[in-house]
Short mmCIF file of C-alpha atoms in Angstrom, two decimals:
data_model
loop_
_atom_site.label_atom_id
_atom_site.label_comp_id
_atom_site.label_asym_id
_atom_site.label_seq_id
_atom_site.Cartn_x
_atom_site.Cartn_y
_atom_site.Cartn_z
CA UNK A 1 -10.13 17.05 -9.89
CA UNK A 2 -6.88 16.22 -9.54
CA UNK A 3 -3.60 17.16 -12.13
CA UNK A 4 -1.50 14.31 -13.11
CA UNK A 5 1.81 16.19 -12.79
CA UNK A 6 1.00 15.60 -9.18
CA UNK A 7 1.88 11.82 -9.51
CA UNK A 8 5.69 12.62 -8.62
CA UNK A 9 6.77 9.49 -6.42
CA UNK A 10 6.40 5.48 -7.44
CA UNK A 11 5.15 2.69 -5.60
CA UNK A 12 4.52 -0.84 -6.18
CA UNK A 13 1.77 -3.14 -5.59
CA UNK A 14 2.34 -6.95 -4.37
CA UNK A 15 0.24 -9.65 -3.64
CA UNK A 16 1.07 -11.83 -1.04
CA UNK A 17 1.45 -15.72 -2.61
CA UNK A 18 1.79 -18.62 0.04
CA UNK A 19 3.63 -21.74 -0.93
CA UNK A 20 4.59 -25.22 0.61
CA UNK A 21 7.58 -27.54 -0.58
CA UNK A 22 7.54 -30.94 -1.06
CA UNK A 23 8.18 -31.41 2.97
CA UNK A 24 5.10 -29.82 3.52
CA UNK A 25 6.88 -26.19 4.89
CA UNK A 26 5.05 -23.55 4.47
CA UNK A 27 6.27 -19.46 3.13
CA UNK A 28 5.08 -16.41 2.24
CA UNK A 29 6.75 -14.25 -0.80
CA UNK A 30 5.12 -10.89 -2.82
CA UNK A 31 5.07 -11.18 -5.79
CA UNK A 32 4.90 -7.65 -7.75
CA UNK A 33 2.07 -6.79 -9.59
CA UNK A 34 1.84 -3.20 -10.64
CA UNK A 35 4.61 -0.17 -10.54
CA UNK A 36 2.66 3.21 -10.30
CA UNK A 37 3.01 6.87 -10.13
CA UNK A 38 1.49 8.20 -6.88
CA UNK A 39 1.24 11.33 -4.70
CA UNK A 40 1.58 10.83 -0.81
CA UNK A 41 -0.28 12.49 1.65
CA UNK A 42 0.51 11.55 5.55
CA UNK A 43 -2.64 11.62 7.42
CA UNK A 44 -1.89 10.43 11.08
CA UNK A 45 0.48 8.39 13.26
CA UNK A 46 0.02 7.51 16.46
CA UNK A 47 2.78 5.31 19.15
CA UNK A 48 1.54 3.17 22.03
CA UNK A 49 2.84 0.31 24.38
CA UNK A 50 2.19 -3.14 23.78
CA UNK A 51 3.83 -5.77 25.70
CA UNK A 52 6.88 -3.48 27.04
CA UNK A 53 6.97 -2.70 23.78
CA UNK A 54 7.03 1.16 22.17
CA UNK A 55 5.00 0.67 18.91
CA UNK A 56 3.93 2.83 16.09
CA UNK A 57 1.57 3.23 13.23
CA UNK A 58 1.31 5.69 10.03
CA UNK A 59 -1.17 6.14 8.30
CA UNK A 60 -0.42 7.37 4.57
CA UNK A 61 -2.98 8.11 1.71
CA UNK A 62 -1.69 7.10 -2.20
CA UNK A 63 -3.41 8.75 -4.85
CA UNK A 64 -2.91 6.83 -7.71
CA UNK A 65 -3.96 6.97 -11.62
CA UNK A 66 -5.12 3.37 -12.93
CA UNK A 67 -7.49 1.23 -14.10
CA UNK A 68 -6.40 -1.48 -13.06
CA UNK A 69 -8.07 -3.96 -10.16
CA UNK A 70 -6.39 -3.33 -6.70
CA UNK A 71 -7.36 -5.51 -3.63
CA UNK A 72 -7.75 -5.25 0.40
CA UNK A 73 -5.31 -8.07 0.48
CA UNK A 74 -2.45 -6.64 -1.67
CA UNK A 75 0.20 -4.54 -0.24
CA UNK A 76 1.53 -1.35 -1.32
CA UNK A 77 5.53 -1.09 -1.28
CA UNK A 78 6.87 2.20 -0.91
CA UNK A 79 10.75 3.27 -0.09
CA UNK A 80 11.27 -0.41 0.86
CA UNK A 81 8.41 -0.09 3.47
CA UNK A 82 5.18 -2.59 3.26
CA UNK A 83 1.70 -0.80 3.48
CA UNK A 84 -1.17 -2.68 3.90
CA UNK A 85 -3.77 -1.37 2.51
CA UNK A 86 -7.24 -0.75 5.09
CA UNK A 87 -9.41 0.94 2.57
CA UNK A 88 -9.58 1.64 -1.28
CA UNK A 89 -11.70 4.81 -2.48
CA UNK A 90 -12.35 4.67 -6.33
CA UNK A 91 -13.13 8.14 -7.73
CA UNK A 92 -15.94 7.54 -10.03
CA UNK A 93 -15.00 5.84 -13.64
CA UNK A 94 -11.94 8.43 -14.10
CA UNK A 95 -9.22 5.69 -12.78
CA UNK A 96 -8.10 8.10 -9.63
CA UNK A 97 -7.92 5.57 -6.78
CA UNK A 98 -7.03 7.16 -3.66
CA UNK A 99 -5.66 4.05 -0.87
CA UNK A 100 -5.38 4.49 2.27
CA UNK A 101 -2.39 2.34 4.09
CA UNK A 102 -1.29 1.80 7.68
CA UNK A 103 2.42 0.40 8.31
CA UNK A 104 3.54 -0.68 11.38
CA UNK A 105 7.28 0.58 12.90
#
């Protein structure tokens, strides 16, 4: 199991709202949901070419404590970076959720 003096860093959790105005013009804001304790782990990155283009990915792993409902199509925010969020692994009925995030560079 896991110790809960490990949760040492915070992250938040948005979920993406999209709006239109009265002209009909449509936007995207986050609107902040949760603020969390979490641990980071950094599992993998990898950098390729796309279009003359260097790109990169990470791929980071949150272990949070909550019991609260977390979605596919929310984002996680850490150090002003947007993770979205590829799988969620619950840990039983204890409230450990452990997401795993890619963000794009």
């Amino acid at each position: 199991m896991f110790n809960i003096g490990e949760l040492k860093d915070v992250c938040e959790i948005h979920k993406i709202v999209k709006s239109a105005n009265r002209l009909g013009i449509k936007s995207t804001d986050t609107q902040k949901l949760y603020t969390l304790r979490c641990k980071i782990k950094y599992q993998s990155s990898n950098e390729y070419i796309s279009s003359n283009r260097e790109n990169a990915t990470q791929t980071v792993i949150f272990l949070l404590f909550t019991r609260r409902s977390i979605y596919l199509d929310n984002i996680v925010i850490y150090k002003n970076e947007k993770y979205d969020i590829k799988h969620i692994n619950p840990y039983g009925n204890t409230g450990w959720v452990e997401l795993t995030c890619e963000v794009r560079k």
